Coordinates of C-alpha atoms and ligand atoms in Angstrom, one line a residue:
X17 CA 143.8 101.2 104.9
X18 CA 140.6 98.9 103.8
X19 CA 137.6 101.5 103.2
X20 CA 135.9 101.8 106.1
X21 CA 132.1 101.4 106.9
X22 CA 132.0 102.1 110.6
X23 CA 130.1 105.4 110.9
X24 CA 130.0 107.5 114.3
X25 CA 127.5 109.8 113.3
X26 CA 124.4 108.3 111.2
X27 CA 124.5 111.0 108.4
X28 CA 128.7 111.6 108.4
X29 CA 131.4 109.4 106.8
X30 CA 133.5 107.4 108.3
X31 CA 136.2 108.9 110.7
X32 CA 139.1 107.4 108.7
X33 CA 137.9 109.2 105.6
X34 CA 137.0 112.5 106.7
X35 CA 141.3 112.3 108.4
X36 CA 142.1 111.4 105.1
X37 CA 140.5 114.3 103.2
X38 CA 142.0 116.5 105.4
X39 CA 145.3 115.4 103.7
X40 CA 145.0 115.6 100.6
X41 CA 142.3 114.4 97.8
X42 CA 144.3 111.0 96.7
X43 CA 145.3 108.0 99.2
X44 CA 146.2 104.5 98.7
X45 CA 143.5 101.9 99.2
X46 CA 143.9 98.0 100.0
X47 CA 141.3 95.8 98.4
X48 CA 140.5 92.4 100.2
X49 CA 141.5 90.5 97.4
X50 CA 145.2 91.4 98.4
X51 CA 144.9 94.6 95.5
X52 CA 146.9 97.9 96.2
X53 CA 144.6 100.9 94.9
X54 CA 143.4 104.5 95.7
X55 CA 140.3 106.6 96.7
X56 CA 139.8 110.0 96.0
X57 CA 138.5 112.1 98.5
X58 CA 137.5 115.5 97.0
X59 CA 135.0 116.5 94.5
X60 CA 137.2 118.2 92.1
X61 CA 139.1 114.8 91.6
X62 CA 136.0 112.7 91.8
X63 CA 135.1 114.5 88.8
X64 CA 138.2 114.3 86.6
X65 CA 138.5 110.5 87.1
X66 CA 134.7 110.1 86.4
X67 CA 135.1 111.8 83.5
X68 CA 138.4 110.5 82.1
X69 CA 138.2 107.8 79.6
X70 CA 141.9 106.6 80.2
X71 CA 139.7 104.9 83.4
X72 CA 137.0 102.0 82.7
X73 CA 134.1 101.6 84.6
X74 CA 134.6 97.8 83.0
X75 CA 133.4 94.9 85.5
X76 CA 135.6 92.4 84.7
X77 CA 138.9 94.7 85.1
X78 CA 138.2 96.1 88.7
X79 CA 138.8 95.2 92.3
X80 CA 135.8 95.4 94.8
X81 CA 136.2 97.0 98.2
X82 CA 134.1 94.6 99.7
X83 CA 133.4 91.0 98.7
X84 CA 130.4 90.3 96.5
X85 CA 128.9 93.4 97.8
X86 CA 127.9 96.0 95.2
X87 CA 125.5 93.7 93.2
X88 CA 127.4 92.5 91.2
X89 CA 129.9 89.2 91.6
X90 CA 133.7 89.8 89.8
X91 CA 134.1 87.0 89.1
X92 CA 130.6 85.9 87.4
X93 CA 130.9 86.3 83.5
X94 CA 129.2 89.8 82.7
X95 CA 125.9 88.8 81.8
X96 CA 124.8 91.1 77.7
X97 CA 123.3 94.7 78.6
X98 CA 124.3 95.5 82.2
X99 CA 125.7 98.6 80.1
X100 CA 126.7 100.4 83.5
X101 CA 129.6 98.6 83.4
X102 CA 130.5 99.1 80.1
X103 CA 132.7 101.3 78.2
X104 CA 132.2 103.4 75.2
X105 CA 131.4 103.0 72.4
X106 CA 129.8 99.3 73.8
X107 CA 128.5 101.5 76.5
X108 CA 126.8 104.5 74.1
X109 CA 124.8 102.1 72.2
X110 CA 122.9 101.5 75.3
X111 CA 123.1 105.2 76.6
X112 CA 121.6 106.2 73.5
X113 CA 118.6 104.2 73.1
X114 CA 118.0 104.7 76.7
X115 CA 117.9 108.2 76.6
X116 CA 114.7 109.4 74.7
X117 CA 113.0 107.9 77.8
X118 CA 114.2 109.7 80.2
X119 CA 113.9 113.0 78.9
X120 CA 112.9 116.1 81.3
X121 CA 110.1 116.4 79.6
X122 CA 108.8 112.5 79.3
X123 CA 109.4 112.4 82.9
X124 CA 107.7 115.6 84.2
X125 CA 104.5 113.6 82.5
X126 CA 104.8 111.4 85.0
X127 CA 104.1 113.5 88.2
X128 CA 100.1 113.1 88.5
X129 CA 100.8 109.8 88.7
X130 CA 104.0 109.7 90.9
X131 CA 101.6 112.0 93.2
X132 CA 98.9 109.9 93.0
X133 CA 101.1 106.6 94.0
X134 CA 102.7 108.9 96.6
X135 CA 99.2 109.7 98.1
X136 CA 98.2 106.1 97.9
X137 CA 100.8 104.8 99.6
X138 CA 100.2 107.5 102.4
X139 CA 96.3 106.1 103.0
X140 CA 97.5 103.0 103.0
X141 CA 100.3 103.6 105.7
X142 CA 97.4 105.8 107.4
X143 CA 95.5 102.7 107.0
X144 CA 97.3 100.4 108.9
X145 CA 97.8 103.4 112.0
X146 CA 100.5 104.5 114.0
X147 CA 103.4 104.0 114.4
X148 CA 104.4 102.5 111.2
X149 CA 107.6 101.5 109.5
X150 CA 108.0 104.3 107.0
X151 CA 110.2 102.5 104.9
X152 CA 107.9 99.3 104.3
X153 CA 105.1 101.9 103.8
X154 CA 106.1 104.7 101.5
X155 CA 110.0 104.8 101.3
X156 CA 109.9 101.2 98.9
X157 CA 106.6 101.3 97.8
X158 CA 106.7 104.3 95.8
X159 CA 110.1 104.1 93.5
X160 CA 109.4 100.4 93.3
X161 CA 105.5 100.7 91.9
X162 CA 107.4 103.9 89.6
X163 CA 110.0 101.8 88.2
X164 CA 107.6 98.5 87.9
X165 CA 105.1 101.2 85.8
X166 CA 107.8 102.7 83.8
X167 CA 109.5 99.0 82.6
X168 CA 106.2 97.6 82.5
X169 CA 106.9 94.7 85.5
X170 CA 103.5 94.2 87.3
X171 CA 104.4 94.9 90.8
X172 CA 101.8 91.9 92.2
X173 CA 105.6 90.0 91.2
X174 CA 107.4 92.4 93.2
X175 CA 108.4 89.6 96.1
X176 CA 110.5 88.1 93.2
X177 CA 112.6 91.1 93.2
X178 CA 112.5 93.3 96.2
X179 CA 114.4 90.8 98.4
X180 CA 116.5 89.6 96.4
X181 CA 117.9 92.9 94.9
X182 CA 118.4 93.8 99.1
X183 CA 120.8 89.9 99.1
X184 CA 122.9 91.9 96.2
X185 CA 123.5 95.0 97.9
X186 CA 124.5 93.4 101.1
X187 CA 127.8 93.4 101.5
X188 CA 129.2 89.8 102.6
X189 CA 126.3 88.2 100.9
X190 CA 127.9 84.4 100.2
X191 CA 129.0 83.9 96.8
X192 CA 126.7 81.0 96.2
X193 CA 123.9 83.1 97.8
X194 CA 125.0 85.9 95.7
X195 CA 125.0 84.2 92.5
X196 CA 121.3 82.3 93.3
X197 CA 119.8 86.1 93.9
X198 CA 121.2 86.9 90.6
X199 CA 119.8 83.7 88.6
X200 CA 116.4 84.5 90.2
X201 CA 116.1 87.7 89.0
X202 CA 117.8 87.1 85.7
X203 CA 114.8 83.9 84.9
X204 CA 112.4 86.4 86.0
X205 CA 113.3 88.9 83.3
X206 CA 114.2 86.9 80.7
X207 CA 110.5 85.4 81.3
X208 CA 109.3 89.0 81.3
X209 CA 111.2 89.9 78.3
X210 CA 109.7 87.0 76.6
X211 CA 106.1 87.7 77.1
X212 CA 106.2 91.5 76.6
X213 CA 107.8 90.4 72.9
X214 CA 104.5 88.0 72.3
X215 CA 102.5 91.2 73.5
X216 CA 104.2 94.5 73.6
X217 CA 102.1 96.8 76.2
X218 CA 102.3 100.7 76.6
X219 CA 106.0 100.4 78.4
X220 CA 109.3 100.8 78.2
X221 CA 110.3 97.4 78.1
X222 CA 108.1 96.8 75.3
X223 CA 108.8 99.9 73.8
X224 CA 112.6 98.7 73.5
X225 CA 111.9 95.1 72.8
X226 CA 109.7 96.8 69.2
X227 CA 111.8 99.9 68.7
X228 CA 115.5 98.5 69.1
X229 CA 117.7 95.7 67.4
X230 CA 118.6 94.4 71.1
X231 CA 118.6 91.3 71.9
X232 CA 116.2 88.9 74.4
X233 CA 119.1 88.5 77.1
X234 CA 120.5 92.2 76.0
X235 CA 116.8 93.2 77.0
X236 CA 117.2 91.4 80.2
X237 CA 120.7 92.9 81.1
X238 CA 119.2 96.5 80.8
X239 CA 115.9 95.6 82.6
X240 CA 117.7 94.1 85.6
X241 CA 120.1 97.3 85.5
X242 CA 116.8 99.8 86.0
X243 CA 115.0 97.9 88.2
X244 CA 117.9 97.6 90.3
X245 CA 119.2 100.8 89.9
X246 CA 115.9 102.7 90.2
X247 CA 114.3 101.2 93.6
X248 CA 117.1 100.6 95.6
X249 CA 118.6 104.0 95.5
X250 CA 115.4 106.5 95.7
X251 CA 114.2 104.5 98.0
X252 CA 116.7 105.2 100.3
X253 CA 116.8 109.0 99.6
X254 CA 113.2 108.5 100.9
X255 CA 113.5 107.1 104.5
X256 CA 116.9 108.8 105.3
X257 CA 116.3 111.9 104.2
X258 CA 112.8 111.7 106.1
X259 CA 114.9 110.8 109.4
X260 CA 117.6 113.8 108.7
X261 CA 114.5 115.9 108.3
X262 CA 113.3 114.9 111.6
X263 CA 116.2 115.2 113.2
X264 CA 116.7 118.8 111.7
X265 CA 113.0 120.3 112.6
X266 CA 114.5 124.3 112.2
X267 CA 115.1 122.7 108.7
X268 CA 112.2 120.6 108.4
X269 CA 109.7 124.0 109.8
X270 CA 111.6 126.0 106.9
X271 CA 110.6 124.3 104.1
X272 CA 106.9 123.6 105.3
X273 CA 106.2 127.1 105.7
X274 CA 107.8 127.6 102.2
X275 CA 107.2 124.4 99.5
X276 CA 109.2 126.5 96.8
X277 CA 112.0 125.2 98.8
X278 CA 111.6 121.9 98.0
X279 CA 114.0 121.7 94.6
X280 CA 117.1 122.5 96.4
X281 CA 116.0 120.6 99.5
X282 CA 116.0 117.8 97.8
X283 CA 119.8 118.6 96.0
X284 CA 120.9 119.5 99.5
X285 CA 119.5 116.3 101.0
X286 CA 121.3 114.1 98.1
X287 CA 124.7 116.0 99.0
X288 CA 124.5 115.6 102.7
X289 CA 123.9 112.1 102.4
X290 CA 125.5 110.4 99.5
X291 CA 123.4 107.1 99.7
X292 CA 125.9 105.7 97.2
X293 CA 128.5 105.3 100.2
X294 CA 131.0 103.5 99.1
X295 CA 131.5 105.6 95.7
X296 CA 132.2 104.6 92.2
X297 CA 135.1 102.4 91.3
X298 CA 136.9 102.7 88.4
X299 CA 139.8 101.0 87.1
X300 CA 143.2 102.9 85.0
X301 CA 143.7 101.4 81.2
X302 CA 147.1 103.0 81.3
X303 CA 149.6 104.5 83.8
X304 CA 147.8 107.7 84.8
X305 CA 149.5 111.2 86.5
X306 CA 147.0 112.4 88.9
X307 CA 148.0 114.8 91.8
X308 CA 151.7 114.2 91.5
X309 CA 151.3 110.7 92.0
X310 CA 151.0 107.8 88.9
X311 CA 147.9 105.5 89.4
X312 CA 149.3 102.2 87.3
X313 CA 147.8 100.5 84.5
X314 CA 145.1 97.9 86.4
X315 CA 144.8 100.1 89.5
X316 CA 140.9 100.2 90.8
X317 CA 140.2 103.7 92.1
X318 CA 137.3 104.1 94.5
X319 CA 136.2 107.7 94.0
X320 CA 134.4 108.4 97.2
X321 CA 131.2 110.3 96.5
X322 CA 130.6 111.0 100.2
X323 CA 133.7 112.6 100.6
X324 CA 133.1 115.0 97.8
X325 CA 130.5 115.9 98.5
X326 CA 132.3 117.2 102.0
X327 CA 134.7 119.1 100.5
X328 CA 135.1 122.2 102.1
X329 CA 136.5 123.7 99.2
X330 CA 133.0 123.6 97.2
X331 CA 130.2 123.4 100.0
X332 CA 131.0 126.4 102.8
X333 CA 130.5 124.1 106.3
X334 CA 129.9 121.2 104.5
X335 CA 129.1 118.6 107.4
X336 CA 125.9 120.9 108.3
X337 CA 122.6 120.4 106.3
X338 CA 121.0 124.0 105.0
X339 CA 118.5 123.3 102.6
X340 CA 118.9 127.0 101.8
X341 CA 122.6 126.4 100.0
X342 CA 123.0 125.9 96.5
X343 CA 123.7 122.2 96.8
X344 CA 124.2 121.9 92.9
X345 CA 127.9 120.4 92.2
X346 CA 127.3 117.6 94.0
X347 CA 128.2 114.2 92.4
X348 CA 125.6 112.1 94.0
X349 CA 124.8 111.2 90.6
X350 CA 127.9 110.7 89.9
X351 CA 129.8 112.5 86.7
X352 CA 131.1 111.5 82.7
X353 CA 129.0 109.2 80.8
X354 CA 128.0 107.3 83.4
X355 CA 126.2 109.9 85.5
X356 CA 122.9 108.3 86.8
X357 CA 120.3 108.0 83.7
X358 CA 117.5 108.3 86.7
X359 CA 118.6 111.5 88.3
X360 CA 115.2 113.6 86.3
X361 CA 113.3 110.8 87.7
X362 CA 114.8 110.2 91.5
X363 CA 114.0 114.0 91.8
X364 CA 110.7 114.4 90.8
X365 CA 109.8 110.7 93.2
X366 CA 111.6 113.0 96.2
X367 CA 110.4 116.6 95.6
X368 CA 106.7 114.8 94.6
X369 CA 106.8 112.1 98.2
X370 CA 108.9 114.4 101.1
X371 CA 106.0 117.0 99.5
X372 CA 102.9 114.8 100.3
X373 CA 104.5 113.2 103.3
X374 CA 104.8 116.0 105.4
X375 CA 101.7 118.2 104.0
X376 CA 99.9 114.8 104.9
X377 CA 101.1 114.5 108.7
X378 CA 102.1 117.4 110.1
X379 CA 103.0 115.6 113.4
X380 CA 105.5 112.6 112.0
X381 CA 107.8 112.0 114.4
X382 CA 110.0 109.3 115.2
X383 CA 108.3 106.2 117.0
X384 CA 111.4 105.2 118.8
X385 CA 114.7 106.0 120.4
X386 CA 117.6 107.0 118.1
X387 CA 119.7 104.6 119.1
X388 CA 117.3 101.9 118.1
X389 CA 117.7 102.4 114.7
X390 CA 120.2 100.2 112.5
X391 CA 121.3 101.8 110.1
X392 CA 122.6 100.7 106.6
X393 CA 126.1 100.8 107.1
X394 CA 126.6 96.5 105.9
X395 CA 124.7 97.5 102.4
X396 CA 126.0 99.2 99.1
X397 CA 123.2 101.7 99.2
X398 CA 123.3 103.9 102.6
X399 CA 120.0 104.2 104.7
X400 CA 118.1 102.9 107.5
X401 CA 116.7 99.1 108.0
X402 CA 113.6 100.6 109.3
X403 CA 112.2 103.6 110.3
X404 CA 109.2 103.5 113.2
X405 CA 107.3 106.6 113.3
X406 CA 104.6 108.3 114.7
X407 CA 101.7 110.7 113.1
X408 CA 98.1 111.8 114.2
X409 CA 95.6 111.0 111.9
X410 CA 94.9 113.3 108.7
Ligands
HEM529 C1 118.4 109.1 94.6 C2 118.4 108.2 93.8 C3 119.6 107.8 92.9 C4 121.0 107.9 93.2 C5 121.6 108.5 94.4 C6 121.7 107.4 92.0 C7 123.0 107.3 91.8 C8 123.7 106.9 90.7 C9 125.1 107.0 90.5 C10 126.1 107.5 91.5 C11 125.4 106.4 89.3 C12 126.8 106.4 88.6 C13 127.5 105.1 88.9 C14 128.9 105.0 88.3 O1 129.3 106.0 87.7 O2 129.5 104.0 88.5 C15 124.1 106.0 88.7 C16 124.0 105.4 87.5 C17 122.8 104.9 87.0 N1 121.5 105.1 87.6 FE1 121.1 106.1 89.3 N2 120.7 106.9 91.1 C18 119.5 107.1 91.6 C19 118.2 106.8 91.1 C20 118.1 106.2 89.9 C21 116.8 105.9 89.3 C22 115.4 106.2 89.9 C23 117.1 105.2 88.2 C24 116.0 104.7 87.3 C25 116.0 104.3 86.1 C26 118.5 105.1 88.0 C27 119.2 104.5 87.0 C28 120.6 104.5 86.8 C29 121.3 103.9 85.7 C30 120.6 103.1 84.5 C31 122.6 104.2 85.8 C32 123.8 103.7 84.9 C33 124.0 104.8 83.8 C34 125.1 104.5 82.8 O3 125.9 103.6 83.1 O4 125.1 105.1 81.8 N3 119.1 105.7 89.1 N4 123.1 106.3 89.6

């Protein structure tokens, strides 16, 4: 079987999966490249495999599921400081420097301002009146002016990223399509990278260009990797989770009348729908036991993050979203020393925007039929193309 991407329900996985799963947690996988691999389908083995260093996370090693489709090429040289495909120890030396900026602390600094952008965006969306495209109006707007903030990337040069880093994550982009999208954004850091080392700002960008011995295109590597990595993916968590909201309104009523419920809404919300749909992929460095079966030496596992966080065994009706349930456990972060360096930040941008969206219209509602909705199931990143809704005035 090829992974599938099919979905008959907008918020469940694929058929195909969830009949796997009921099998067993480890099935073999064909890649289109002719390769014979696995995916996991339960959380307890999504975790060992994430954690297990006998498996790389290495770019040039593994087998895509889809064609040019995860943002990234396999067989494009791997361009210095894309450290999420790295290994330790070449991976730690990234990890590390990264790290004191993302502290709980630096990042819970940043809420008056996430709130603020968040209530921008909303007058501005209230602005141009209803019905409005949620996701041009506040779902993208708000991680992306975040990020652009944080790295120091003015957002008035956001149309040189925001479509191209959409061409990456499609899945089936064209190679040579692919690899201009890539080339564009690349020039544009390396420029950036450039100017913030003639003048260093108040950034992090800046702050690594002064403060680390990395180098100009090491600088762009890891720039790319954030900007990529944190728009893309919270911005998704933003207009899906608004739609399974609306389409849940004993759910959505719940947490209005109580706001305290908003921390593990927002855990529940990443569980139920595990943007990352197509999971982490990671590839055996040596012949590798795992549930009775031995994944060879050069094997590409998909671990499939939507499916674990089904499992029945750990979430108690698992296909049903309670924003009462303790949600933690899920790997929609995923797990080991990759898990997502963002995850402080993607949770105060949801808790801080669901929170102002809702408090701010009362009335959203969704601006047209279901069905008309096309959903994301042609892009790396799960969500919705657009999302039309509806609101009375403030
Ligand atoms: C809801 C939003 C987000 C989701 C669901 C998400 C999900 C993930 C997942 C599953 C991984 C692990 C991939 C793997 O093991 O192969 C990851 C890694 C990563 N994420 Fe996120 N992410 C989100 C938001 C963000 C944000 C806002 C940033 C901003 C900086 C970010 C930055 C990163 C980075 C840099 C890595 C690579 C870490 C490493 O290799 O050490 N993510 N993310």
């Amino acid at each position: 079987m090829q992974l599938p991407t099919a979905r008959e329900h907008p918020f469940d996985p694929p058929a195909p999966l969830r009949d796997l799963a009921a099998q067993g947690p480890l099935h073999p996988l064909s890649f289109p490249d002719g390769h014979i691999g696995w995916v996991t389908t339960s959380r307890d083995l999504a975790r060992a495999v994430l954690a297990d260093q006998r498996f790389s996370a290495r770019q040039d090693l593994r087998h895509l599921p889809f064609e040019h489709a995860l943002g990234e090429d396999p067989g494009a040289p791997m361009l210095p400081g894309m450290f999420l495909r790295l290994d330790p120890p070449d991976h730690t030396r990234y990890r590390r420097l990264l790290t004191a900026h993302f502290t709980v602390r630096r990042l819970n600094g940043l809420t008056p301002r996430i709130q603020q952008i968040a209530d921008e965006c909303l007058d501005a969306m209230e602005r141009a009146g209803s019905p409005a495209d949620l996701v041009q109006h506040f779902a993208l707007p708000i991680p992306s002016l975040v990020i652009c903030e944080l790295l120091g990337v003015p957002y008035a040069d956001r149309s040189e990223f925001q479509g191209t880093t959409e061409t990456m994550v499609r899945l089936g982009t064209p190679k040579e399509e692919y690899m201009a999208a890539m080339n564009h954004l690349y020039g544009y850091f390396r420029r950036l990278v450039a100017a913030k080392r003639a003048d260093p700002g108040d950034d992090l960008l800046s702050a690594l260009v002064t403060g680390s011995d990395l180098t100009d295109e090491e600088l762009t590597g890891v720039g790319l990797v954030l900007l990529i990595a944190g728009h893309e993916t919270t911005a998704n968590m933003l207009s899906l989770g608004t739609y399974a909201l609306l389409r849940h309104p004993g759910q959505l009523a719940a947490l209005r009348a109580d706001p305290t419920l908003i921390d593990g809404a927002v855990e529940e919300l990443l569980r139920y729908l595990s943007i990352i749909q197509f999971g982490a992929q990671r590839t055996a460095l040596e012949d590798v036991e795992l549930e009775g079966v031995t994944v060879k030496k050069g094997q590409t596992v998909v671990i499939s993050i939507p499916m674990a966080n089904r499992d029945p065994e750990q979430f108690g009706d698992p296909d049903t979203l309670d924003l009462a349930r303790q949600a933690t456990g899920h790997v929609s972060f995923g797990h080991g020393v990759h898990q997502c360096l963002g995850q402080q930040l993607a949770r105060i941008e949801m808790r801080v925007a669901y929170a102002a969206l809702f408090r701010r219209f009362p009335g959203l509602r969704l601006a047209v039929p279901e069905e008309e909705l096309a959903m994301k199931t042609d892009m790396a990143i799960y969500g919705v193309h657009r999302l039309p809704v509806a609101f009375d005035p403030a």
